[in-house]
Amino acid sequence: MKDIRMIAEWEECRSVLLALPAPHTDWNYILEEAQEQYRRLIAALTEAGTHCVVLTPTKEYGEDVLKGLDFGRIALIECEYNDTWTRDYGPITVERGERRRALDFGFNGWGLKFASDKDNLVNLSLRDRLIILPDAYRNERDFTLEGGSIESDGKGTILTTSECLQNPNRNGGKSKEQLNQILADRLGADHVLWLDYGALAGDDTDSHIDTLCRIAPGNAILFTGCRNMDDEHFEDLLKMRAQLTLFRNPEGEPYNLIELPLPDAIYDETGERLPATYANYLVTPTHIFMPVYKQPMNDELACQMVRVAFPDHEVVPVDCTTLIKQHGSLHCATMQIPKGILNVEF
């Protein structure tokens, strides 16, 4: 393993970075509903003891939206941003020797699909205002990389999708060999698993890995399955499962595969299917914050499957039926930040 490594999500979490829905965001058409969604999410995080660093247009706006929550565990940061999906523009934390580094990669609105000029400057702004410690900040903005597109086991293995990282709309369509070298140099990856199948209807991210598969301790991978042969996802997710069975860890061993159910189809008001997935959960050292969709049987089964992979964690279901209306879910809306990165007091 190299002297640099991308920290696994379950290892440590000093705080979680979020951004509030506000009138200037795409949530404007259902703003009150979106505000309540974020209240639910932040309440679940803080009640479990997690600290939240929350981007907001103004401190007063944030205090009003989150009124009644535990501000002893919430830090409001005034900041300009386009959208609320902090997973994809927040800092990606690596460890180099004994030092933590917050890597600031380029963000282009998931391949120039949406405005991202302000999102792309968030980390730089936080550094300039000393919220990200200047010694921890590292500029990697010459390479476009979203947090939702990569999974790390903390030991040098990175799981990703070819549909996203090789897409010409990110970095000009680089080869896997070129990307392997970049991931090795910047994240310490010495074992990259490329998933070539799997896509959810309504997904704007070009198949982010956190909608499909997640690495877990104990040589495990949780993945989104589909048992309904009439579902439009059946064939592609079956191919994805078959490829997962061929994956091997650095020791040459197969992974323990744990299947998550696919939520029943959810549609927006125009009839477009939304990319609901149970793989979009957030892990801290003690809790799993699990997206659920008011589908009792599927929701409970998904929670049970996650408990198989994380038997010592407490699973906290969070209703994400509003988050999914903007084509994302719980993991997309959060970015865990280990200690040694932020200069924020709670």
PDB file of N, CA and C in Angstrom, residues 245-299:
ATOM      1  N   THR A 245     -19.287 -10.901  -8.990  1.00  0.00           N
ATOM      2  CA  THR A 245     -18.832 -12.232  -8.576  1.00  0.00           C
ATOM      3  C   THR A 245     -17.427 -12.532  -9.089  1.00  0.00           C
ATOM      4  N   LEU A 246     -16.992 -11.813 -10.124  1.00  0.00           N
ATOM      5  CA  LEU A 246     -15.651 -12.025 -10.687  1.00  0.00           C
ATOM      6  C   LEU A 246     -14.590 -11.164 -10.019  1.00  0.00           C
ATOM      7  N   PHE A 247     -15.005 -10.150  -9.275  1.00  0.00           N
ATOM      8  CA  PHE A 247     -14.042  -9.273  -8.609  1.00  0.00           C
ATOM      9  C   PHE A 247     -13.264 -10.043  -7.545  1.00  0.00           C
ATOM     10  N   ARG A 248     -12.004  -9.692  -7.393  1.00  0.00           N
ATOM     11  CA  ARG A 248     -11.149 -10.277  -6.371  1.00  0.00           C
ATOM     12  C   ARG A 248     -10.436  -9.173  -5.593  1.00  0.00           C
ATOM     13  N   ASN A 249     -10.198  -9.431  -4.331  1.00  0.00           N
ATOM     14  CA  ASN A 249      -9.453  -8.468  -3.520  1.00  0.00           C
ATOM     15  C   ASN A 249      -7.957  -8.618  -3.819  1.00  0.00           C
ATOM     16  N   PRO A 250      -7.099  -7.779  -3.236  1.00  0.00           N
ATOM     17  CA  PRO A 250      -5.666  -7.863  -3.555  1.00  0.00           C
ATOM     18  C   PRO A 250      -5.041  -9.218  -3.239  1.00  0.00           C
ATOM     19  N   GLU A 251      -5.669  -9.985  -2.334  1.00  0.00           N
ATOM     20  CA  GLU A 251      -5.153 -11.317  -2.008  1.00  0.00           C
ATOM     21  C   GLU A 251      -5.703 -12.393  -2.947  1.00  0.00           C
ATOM     22  N   GLY A 252      -6.527 -11.982  -3.916  1.00  0.00           N
ATOM     23  CA  GLY A 252      -7.071 -12.927  -4.874  1.00  0.00           C
ATOM     24  C   GLY A 252      -8.338 -13.625  -4.430  1.00  0.00           C
ATOM     25  N   GLU A 253      -8.950 -13.137  -3.346  1.00  0.00           N
ATOM     26  CA  GLU A 253     -10.159 -13.759  -2.805  1.00  0.00           C
ATOM     27  C   GLU A 253     -11.410 -13.067  -3.328  1.00  0.00           C
ATOM     28  N   PRO A 254     -12.496 -13.799  -3.546  1.00  0.00           N
ATOM     29  CA  PRO A 254     -13.754 -13.154  -3.954  1.00  0.00           C
ATOM     30  C   PRO A 254     -14.344 -12.361  -2.795  1.00  0.00           C
ATOM     31  N   TYR A 255     -15.188 -11.416  -3.138  1.00  0.00           N
ATOM     32  CA  TYR A 255     -15.841 -10.593  -2.123  1.00  0.00           C
ATOM     33  C   TYR A 255     -17.108 -11.280  -1.616  1.00  0.00           C
ATOM     34  N   ASN A 256     -17.429 -11.004  -0.370  1.00  0.00           N
ATOM     35  CA  ASN A 256     -18.716 -11.424   0.175  1.00  0.00           C
ATOM     36  C   ASN A 256     -19.771 -10.445  -0.323  1.00  0.00           C
ATOM     37  N   LEU A 257     -20.694 -10.907  -1.127  1.00  0.00           N
ATOM     38  CA  LEU A 257     -21.684 -10.033  -1.755  1.00  0.00           C
ATOM     39  C   LEU A 257     -22.979 -10.047  -0.956  1.00  0.00           C
ATOM     40  N   ILE A 258     -23.496  -8.863  -0.670  1.00  0.00           N
ATOM     41  CA  ILE A 258     -24.732  -8.696   0.094  1.00  0.00           C
ATOM     42  C   ILE A 258     -25.692  -7.882  -0.758  1.00  0.00           C
ATOM     43  N   GLU A 259     -26.826  -8.471  -1.087  1.00  0.00           N
ATOM     44  CA  GLU A 259     -27.763  -7.826  -2.011  1.00  0.00           C
ATOM     45  C   GLU A 259     -28.755  -6.923  -1.276  1.00  0.00           C
ATOM     46  N   LEU A 260     -28.864  -5.698  -1.751  1.00  0.00           N
ATOM     47  CA  LEU A 260     -29.887  -4.767  -1.294  1.00  0.00           C
ATOM     48  C   LEU A 260     -31.061  -4.813  -2.270  1.00  0.00           C
ATOM     49  N   PRO A 261     -32.284  -4.697  -1.792  1.00  0.00           N
ATOM     50  CA  PRO A 261     -33.420  -4.676  -2.721  1.00  0.00           C
ATOM     51  C   PRO A 261     -33.441  -3.378  -3.527  1.00  0.00           C
ATOM     52  N   LEU A 262     -34.065  -3.431  -4.656  1.00  0.00           N
ATOM     53  CA  LEU A 262     -34.338  -2.212  -5.426  1.00  0.00           C
ATOM     54  C   LEU A 262     -35.686  -1.673  -4.979  1.00  0.00           C
ATOM     55  N   PRO A 263     -35.770  -0.406  -4.587  1.00  0.00           N
ATOM     56  CA  PRO A 263     -37.093   0.127  -4.203  1.00  0.00           C
ATOM     57  C   PRO A 263     -38.094  -0.011  -5.340  1.00  0.00           C
ATOM     58  N   ASP A 264     -39.361  -0.163  -4.985  1.00  0.00           N
ATOM     59  CA  ASP A 264     -40.406  -0.122  -6.000  1.00  0.00           C
ATOM     60  C   ASP A 264     -40.316   1.213  -6.741  1.00  0.00           C
ATOM     61  N   ALA A 265     -40.700   1.197  -7.998  1.00  0.00           N
ATOM     62  CA  ALA A 265     -40.556   2.387  -8.838  1.00  0.00           C
ATOM     63  C   ALA A 265     -41.250   3.606  -8.225  1.00  0.00           C
ATOM     64  N   ILE A 266     -40.532   4.728  -8.239  1.00  0.00           N
ATOM     65  CA  ILE A 266     -41.065   6.015  -7.789  1.00  0.00           C
ATOM     66  C   ILE A 266     -40.970   6.967  -8.973  1.00  0.00           C
ATOM     67  N   TYR A 267     -42.060   7.683  -9.258  1.00  0.00           N
ATOM     68  CA  TYR A 267     -42.102   8.578 -10.414  1.00  0.00           C
ATOM     69  C   TYR A 267     -42.368  10.010  -9.963  1.00  0.00           C
ATOM     70  N   ASP A 268     -41.874  10.960 -10.756  1.00  0.00           N
ATOM     71  CA  ASP A 268     -42.189  12.358 -10.472  1.00  0.00           C
ATOM     72  C   ASP A 268     -43.508  12.745 -11.149  1.00  0.00           C
ATOM     73  N   GLU A 269     -43.862  14.013 -11.039  1.00  0.00           N
ATOM     74  CA  GLU A 269     -45.162  14.455 -11.539  1.00  0.00           C
ATOM     75  C   GLU A 269     -45.266  14.396 -13.063  1.00  0.00           C
ATOM     76  N   THR A 270     -44.114  14.289 -13.744  1.00  0.00           N
ATOM     77  CA  THR A 270     -44.132  14.187 -15.205  1.00  0.00           C
ATOM     78  C   THR A 270     -44.108  12.743 -15.684  1.00  0.00           C
ATOM     79  N   GLY A 271     -44.039  11.793 -14.746  1.00  0.00           N
ATOM     80  CA  GLY A 271     -43.984  10.390 -15.112  1.00  0.00           C
ATOM     81  C   GLY A 271     -42.585   9.841 -15.270  1.00  0.00           C
ATOM     82  N   GLU A 272     -41.558  10.660 -14.964  1.00  0.00           N
ATOM     83  CA  GLU A 272     -40.175  10.188 -15.062  1.00  0.00           C
ATOM     84  C   GLU A 272     -39.826   9.373 -13.826  1.00  0.00           C
ATOM     85  N   ARG A 273     -39.198   8.228 -14.035  1.00  0.00           N
ATOM     86  CA  ARG A 273     -38.780   7.399 -12.904  1.00  0.00           C
ATOM     87  C   ARG A 273     -37.596   8.044 -12.192  1.00  0.00           C
ATOM     88  N   LEU A 274     -37.631   8.020 -10.865  1.00  0.00           N
ATOM     89  CA  LEU A 274     -36.591   8.617 -10.042  1.00  0.00           C
ATOM     90  C   LEU A 274     -35.620   7.537  -9.563  1.00  0.00           C
ATOM     91  N   PRO A 275     -34.339   7.885  -9.380  1.00  0.00           N
ATOM     92  CA  PRO A 275     -33.309   6.871  -9.094  1.00  0.00           C
ATOM     93  C   PRO A 275     -33.219   6.495  -7.613  1.00  0.00           C
ATOM     94  N   ALA A 276     -34.309   5.990  -7.061  1.00  0.00           N
ATOM     95  CA  ALA A 276     -34.310   5.578  -5.657  1.00  0.00           C
ATOM     96  C   ALA A 276     -33.418   4.355  -5.473  1.00  0.00           C
ATOM     97  N   THR A 277     -32.584   4.391  -4.440  1.00  0.00           N
ATOM     98  CA  THR A 277     -31.666   3.292  -4.162  1.00  0.00           C
ATOM     99  C   THR A 277     -31.352   3.245  -2.680  1.00  0.00           C
ATOM    100  N   TYR A 278     -31.210   2.037  -2.156  1.00  0.00           N
ATOM    101  CA  TYR A 278     -30.828   1.869  -0.752  1.00  0.00           C
ATOM    102  C   TYR A 278     -29.310   1.890  -0.578  1.00  0.00           C
ATOM    103  N   ALA A 279     -28.564   1.855  -1.667  1.00  0.00           N
ATOM    104  CA  ALA A 279     -27.105   1.892  -1.560  1.00  0.00           C
ATOM    105  C   ALA A 279     -26.599   3.269  -1.153  1.00  0.00           C
ATOM    106  N   ASN A 280     -27.473   4.257  -1.174  1.00  0.00           N
ATOM    107  CA  ASN A 280     -27.055   5.642  -0.936  1.00  0.00           C
ATOM    108  C   ASN A 280     -27.119   6.003   0.551  1.00  0.00           C
ATOM    109  N   TYR A 281     -26.558   5.145   1.386  1.00  0.00           N
ATOM    110  CA  TYR A 281     -26.535   5.380   2.826  1.00  0.00           C
ATOM    111  C   TYR A 281     -25.225   6.055   3.246  1.00  0.00           C
ATOM    112  N   LEU A 282     -25.220   6.638   4.440  1.00  0.00           N
ATOM    113  CA  LEU A 282     -24.030   7.264   5.019  1.00  0.00           C
ATOM    114  C   LEU A 282     -23.563   6.433   6.204  1.00  0.00           C
ATOM    115  N   VAL A 283     -22.262   6.158   6.259  1.00  0.00           N
ATOM    116  CA  VAL A 283     -21.680   5.390   7.356  1.00  0.00           C
ATOM    117  C   VAL A 283     -20.837   6.304   8.236  1.00  0.00           C
ATOM    118  N   THR A 284     -21.018   6.211   9.549  1.00  0.00           N
ATOM    119  CA  THR A 284     -20.092   6.799  10.510  1.00  0.00           C
ATOM    120  C   THR A 284     -19.517   5.643  11.331  1.00  0.00           C
ATOM    121  N   PRO A 285     -18.603   5.896  12.235  1.00  0.00           N
ATOM    122  CA  PRO A 285     -18.038   4.779  13.007  1.00  0.00           C
ATOM    123  C   PRO A 285     -19.054   4.021  13.853  1.00  0.00           C
ATOM    124  N   THR A 286     -20.196   4.628  14.134  1.00  0.00           N
ATOM    125  CA  THR A 286     -21.172   3.988  15.027  1.00  0.00           C
ATOM    126  C   THR A 286     -22.558   3.809  14.414  1.00  0.00           C
ATOM    127  N   HIS A 287     -22.881   4.544  13.356  1.00  0.00           N
ATOM    128  CA  HIS A 287     -24.241   4.546  12.816  1.00  0.00           C
ATOM    129  C   HIS A 287     -24.232   4.390  11.292  1.00  0.00           C
ATOM    130  N   ILE A 288     -25.352   3.857  10.788  1.00  0.00           N
ATOM    131  CA  ILE A 288     -25.661   3.889   9.361  1.00  0.00           C
ATOM    132  C   ILE A 288     -26.930   4.722   9.212  1.00  0.00           C
ATOM    133  N   PHE A 289     -26.848   5.790   8.445  1.00  0.00           N
ATOM    134  CA  PHE A 289     -28.026   6.618   8.166  1.00  0.00           C
ATOM    135  C   PHE A 289     -28.579   6.152   6.821  1.00  0.00           C
ATOM    136  N   MET A 290     -29.752   5.531   6.904  1.00  0.00           N
ATOM    137  CA  MET A 290     -30.280   4.735   5.797  1.00  0.00           C
ATOM    138  C   MET A 290     -31.438   5.448   5.109  1.00  0.00           C
ATOM    139  N   PRO A 291     -31.361   5.670   3.794  1.00  0.00           N
ATOM    140  CA  PRO A 291     -32.503   6.261   3.100  1.00  0.00           C
ATOM    141  C   PRO A 291     -33.645   5.258   2.988  1.00  0.00           C
ATOM    142  N   VAL A 292     -34.846   5.687   3.326  1.00  0.00           N
ATOM    143  CA  VAL A 292     -36.028   4.844   3.157  1.00  0.00           C
ATOM    144  C   VAL A 292     -37.085   5.648   2.405  1.00  0.00           C
ATOM    145  N   TYR A 293     -38.071   4.935   1.819  1.00  0.00           N
ATOM    146  CA  TYR A 293     -38.955   5.546   0.837  1.00  0.00           C
ATOM    147  C   TYR A 293     -40.436   5.232   1.064  1.00  0.00           C
ATOM    148  N   LYS A 294     -40.825   5.035   2.322  1.00  0.00           N
ATOM    149  CA  LYS A 294     -42.216   4.723   2.659  1.00  0.00           C
ATOM    150  C   LYS A 294     -42.682   3.445   1.960  1.00  0.00           C
ATOM    151  N   GLN A 295     -41.770   2.482   1.888  1.00  0.00           N
ATOM    152  CA  GLN A 295     -42.063   1.151   1.352  1.00  0.00           C
ATOM    153  C   GLN A 295     -41.679   0.144   2.443  1.00  0.00           C
ATOM    154  N   PRO A 296     -42.575  -0.111   3.397  1.00  0.00           N
ATOM    155  CA  PRO A 296     -42.211  -0.837   4.623  1.00  0.00           C
ATOM    156  C   PRO A 296     -41.429  -2.128   4.411  1.00  0.00           C
ATOM    157  N   MET A 297     -41.849  -2.975   3.494  1.00  0.00           N
ATOM    158  CA  MET A 297     -41.169  -4.262   3.316  1.00  0.00           C
ATOM    159  C   MET A 297     -39.765  -4.064   2.741  1.00  0.00           C
ATOM    160  N   ASN A 298     -39.663  -3.248   1.691  1.00  0.00           N
ATOM    161  CA  ASN A 298     -38.354  -2.983   1.095  1.00  0.00           C
ATOM    162  C   ASN A 298     -37.447  -2.240   2.060  1.00  0.00           C
ATOM    163  N   ASP A 299     -38.003  -1.237   2.740  1.00  0.00           N
ATOM    164  CA  ASP A 299     -37.213  -0.441   3.678  1.00  0.00           C
ATOM    165  C   ASP A 299     -36.610  -1.323   4.770  1.00  0.00           C
TER     166      ASP A 299
END
